[in-house]
Amino acid sequence: MSLPVDMLYTDSMSEESLATADDSSETVIDNVSANRKLGSQRKKIIMKLKVFLIACILAVAAGEAPVHHSPPAYPAPSHYHKPHYPEEPPKYTFNYGVADHYGANFGHSETRDGYRTEGSYSVDLPDGRKQTVNYQDNGDGLEAVVNYEGEAQYPAHKPSYPAHPTYKPSYPSHPTPYPPPPHYE
């Protein structure tokens, strides 16, 4: 709630300053009574705000706590059987290689028997070398040995496009002058 500006100024003045003013005694008495009336109005507003605040606190406190339901437990389908994994350690061998006309040339091979794994992979690098990685794991960590075959080649770069664009505008470089204005007689 906002109060008018003239009431605020009147409220900020004390009774002594109003008594010493040059105004007539009737104006001073009117101002003092208006000041007292404004003070009582403020007290009523503050009391109403306190009651409203207490009512809000009680409404929140009286509310029920939110109820959280646990998610529904669905049983497994009757035809479902838990998978049985064999107790024997894994044993496999695989390899693959790729060589195509685009220049890709790489391959990988691996053998595993229980915790013992060994293998290698190779790839042709862009600098002309071949990288081969041989690795072995006996269950206590991976050990890798990296080998490079060949020597790195760094040929000079030759761009396939011209260094400077050959842009030519489609319009003439100097516009033609406007024709002279018509001459009427």
Coordinates of C-alpha atoms in Angstrom, one line a residue:
M1 CA 0.0 0.0 0.0
S2 CA 1.5 3.3 -0.9
L3 CA 0.8 6.6 0.8
P4 CA 0.4 10.0 -0.9
V5 CA 3.6 12.1 -0.9
D6 CA 2.1 15.0 1.0
M7 CA 1.0 12.7 3.9
L8 CA 4.6 11.3 4.1
Y9 CA 6.0 14.8 4.5
T10 CA 3.4 15.7 7.1
D11 CA 4.2 12.5 9.0
S12 CA 7.9 13.2 9.0
M13 CA 7.4 16.6 10.7
S14 CA 7.3 16.6 14.5
E15 CA 4.7 18.4 16.6
E16 CA 7.3 20.9 17.8
S17 CA 8.2 22.0 14.3
L18 CA 4.5 22.4 13.5
A19 CA 3.9 24.5 16.5
T20 CA 6.7 26.9 15.6
A21 CA 5.6 27.3 12.0
D22 CA 4.4 30.7 10.8
D23 CA 1.0 29.4 10.0
S24 CA -2.0 30.2 12.0
S25 CA -2.8 28.0 15.1
E26 CA -5.7 26.4 13.4
T27 CA -3.6 25.0 10.6
V28 CA -1.1 23.7 13.1
I29 CA -3.7 21.9 15.0
D30 CA -5.2 20.4 11.8
N31 CA -1.7 19.2 10.8
V32 CA -1.0 17.6 14.2
S33 CA -4.4 15.8 14.2
A34 CA -3.7 14.6 10.6
N35 CA -0.3 13.4 11.7
R36 CA -1.8 11.4 14.6
K37 CA -4.5 10.0 12.4
L38 CA -1.8 8.9 9.9
G39 CA 0.2 7.2 12.7
S40 CA -2.8 5.2 13.8
Q41 CA -3.5 4.2 10.1
R42 CA 0.1 2.9 9.9
K43 CA -0.3 0.9 13.1
K44 CA -3.5 -0.7 11.7
I45 CA -1.8 -1.5 8.4
I46 CA 1.2 -3.1 10.2
M47 CA -1.1 -5.1 12.4
K48 CA -3.0 -6.4 9.4
L49 CA 0.3 -7.4 7.7
K50 CA 1.3 -9.3 10.9
V51 CA -2.0 -11.1 11.0
F52 CA -1.7 -12.0 7.3
L53 CA 1.9 -13.3 7.8
I54 CA 0.9 -15.5 10.7
A55 CA -2.0 -16.8 8.7
C56 CA 0.3 -17.7 5.9
I57 CA 2.7 -19.5 8.2
L58 CA -0.1 -21.5 9.8
A59 CA -1.5 -22.5 6.4
V60 CA 1.9 -23.8 5.3
A61 CA 2.5 -25.6 8.6
A62 CA -1.0 -27.2 8.5
G63 CA -0.5 -28.5 5.0
E64 CA 0.2 -32.2 4.6
A65 CA 3.6 -33.5 3.6
P66 CA 3.9 -34.7 0.0
V67 CA 3.4 -38.4 -0.4
H68 CA 6.0 -40.3 -2.4
H69 CA 5.0 -43.7 -3.8
S70 CA 7.6 -46.3 -4.5
P71 CA 7.8 -47.4 -8.1
P72 CA 5.8 -50.5 -8.9
A73 CA 7.7 -53.8 -8.8
Y74 CA 6.9 -55.9 -11.8
P75 CA 7.7 -59.6 -11.7
A76 CA 9.8 -61.1 -14.4
P77 CA 7.8 -62.8 -17.2
S78 CA 7.0 -66.4 -16.6
H79 CA 8.9 -67.5 -19.7
Y80 CA 12.1 -65.6 -18.7
H81 CA 15.0 -67.6 -17.4
K82 CA 18.1 -66.0 -16.1
P83 CA 21.0 -66.7 -18.5
H84 CA 23.6 -69.2 -17.6
Y85 CA 27.1 -68.1 -18.4
P86 CA 29.7 -70.8 -18.7
E87 CA 32.4 -71.0 -16.1
E88 CA 35.1 -71.7 -18.6
P89 CA 37.5 -68.8 -19.5
P90 CA 37.1 -67.1 -22.8
K91 CA 39.0 -68.5 -25.8
Y92 CA 38.9 -66.9 -29.3
T93 CA 40.9 -65.9 -32.3
F94 CA 40.1 -63.2 -34.9
N95 CA 41.8 -61.2 -37.6
Y96 CA 40.8 -58.8 -40.4
G97 CA 42.5 -56.6 -43.0
V98 CA 41.4 -53.8 -45.2
A99 CA 43.1 -52.6 -48.4
D100 CA 41.1 -50.5 -50.9
H101 CA 41.8 -48.3 -53.9
Y102 CA 41.4 -45.1 -51.8
G103 CA 44.7 -45.9 -50.0
A104 CA 43.4 -47.3 -46.8
N105 CA 45.5 -50.2 -45.6
F106 CA 45.1 -51.5 -42.0
G107 CA 44.6 -54.8 -40.2
H108 CA 44.2 -56.4 -36.7
S109 CA 44.6 -59.8 -35.3
E110 CA 44.1 -61.1 -31.7
T111 CA 44.2 -64.4 -29.8
R112 CA 42.8 -64.9 -26.3
D113 CA 43.0 -67.9 -24.0
G114 CA 41.7 -67.1 -20.5
Y115 CA 43.6 -64.2 -19.1
R116 CA 46.3 -64.4 -21.8
T117 CA 45.7 -62.1 -24.7
E118 CA 48.1 -61.2 -27.5
G119 CA 47.7 -59.5 -30.8
S120 CA 48.8 -56.9 -33.3
Y121 CA 47.4 -54.2 -35.5
S122 CA 49.0 -52.2 -38.3
V123 CA 48.1 -49.1 -40.3
D124 CA 49.6 -47.1 -43.1
L125 CA 50.3 -43.6 -41.9
P126 CA 49.8 -40.4 -44.0
D127 CA 53.6 -39.7 -44.0
G128 CA 54.3 -43.0 -45.8
R129 CA 55.4 -45.1 -42.9
K130 CA 53.7 -48.3 -41.6
Q131 CA 52.9 -48.4 -37.9
T132 CA 52.7 -51.9 -36.2
V133 CA 51.6 -52.4 -32.6
N134 CA 52.2 -55.8 -31.0
Y135 CA 50.6 -56.2 -27.6
Q136 CA 50.4 -58.8 -24.9
D137 CA 48.4 -59.2 -21.7
N138 CA 49.0 -62.0 -19.2
G139 CA 46.4 -60.8 -16.8
D140 CA 48.7 -58.4 -15.1
G141 CA 48.4 -55.4 -17.5
L142 CA 48.9 -54.6 -21.1
E143 CA 52.3 -54.4 -22.6
A144 CA 52.6 -52.8 -26.1
V145 CA 55.5 -52.4 -28.5
V146 CA 55.2 -49.9 -31.3
N147 CA 57.3 -50.3 -34.5
Y148 CA 57.5 -48.0 -37.6
E149 CA 58.6 -49.3 -41.0
G150 CA 59.9 -46.9 -43.6
E151 CA 60.9 -43.3 -43.4
A152 CA 58.6 -40.4 -43.1
Q153 CA 58.1 -38.4 -46.4
Y154 CA 57.0 -34.8 -46.4
P155 CA 56.6 -33.7 -50.0
A156 CA 56.2 -30.0 -50.8
H157 CA 52.6 -28.9 -50.8
K158 CA 51.2 -28.2 -54.3
P159 CA 47.8 -26.7 -54.2
S160 CA 45.3 -27.9 -56.7
Y161 CA 43.8 -24.4 -57.2
P162 CA 45.4 -21.1 -58.4
A163 CA 47.0 -19.0 -55.7
H164 CA 45.0 -15.8 -56.7
P165 CA 41.4 -15.9 -57.9
T166 CA 40.8 -14.8 -61.4
Y167 CA 37.7 -12.9 -60.8
K168 CA 36.4 -10.7 -63.5
P169 CA 33.3 -8.6 -62.9
S170 CA 30.4 -9.0 -65.3
Y171 CA 29.8 -5.3 -65.4
P172 CA 32.0 -2.7 -67.0
S173 CA 34.6 -1.2 -64.7
H174 CA 33.6 2.4 -65.6
P175 CA 29.8 3.0 -65.9
T176 CA 28.6 4.8 -68.9
P177 CA 27.5 8.3 -68.3
Y178 CA 23.9 9.2 -68.2
P179 CA 22.4 10.6 -71.4
P180 CA 22.0 14.4 -71.4
P181 CA 18.7 15.6 -70.1
P182 CA 16.0 16.3 -72.7
H183 CA 15.9 19.8 -74.0
Y184 CA 12.5 21.2 -74.6
E185 CA 11.8 24.3 -76.6

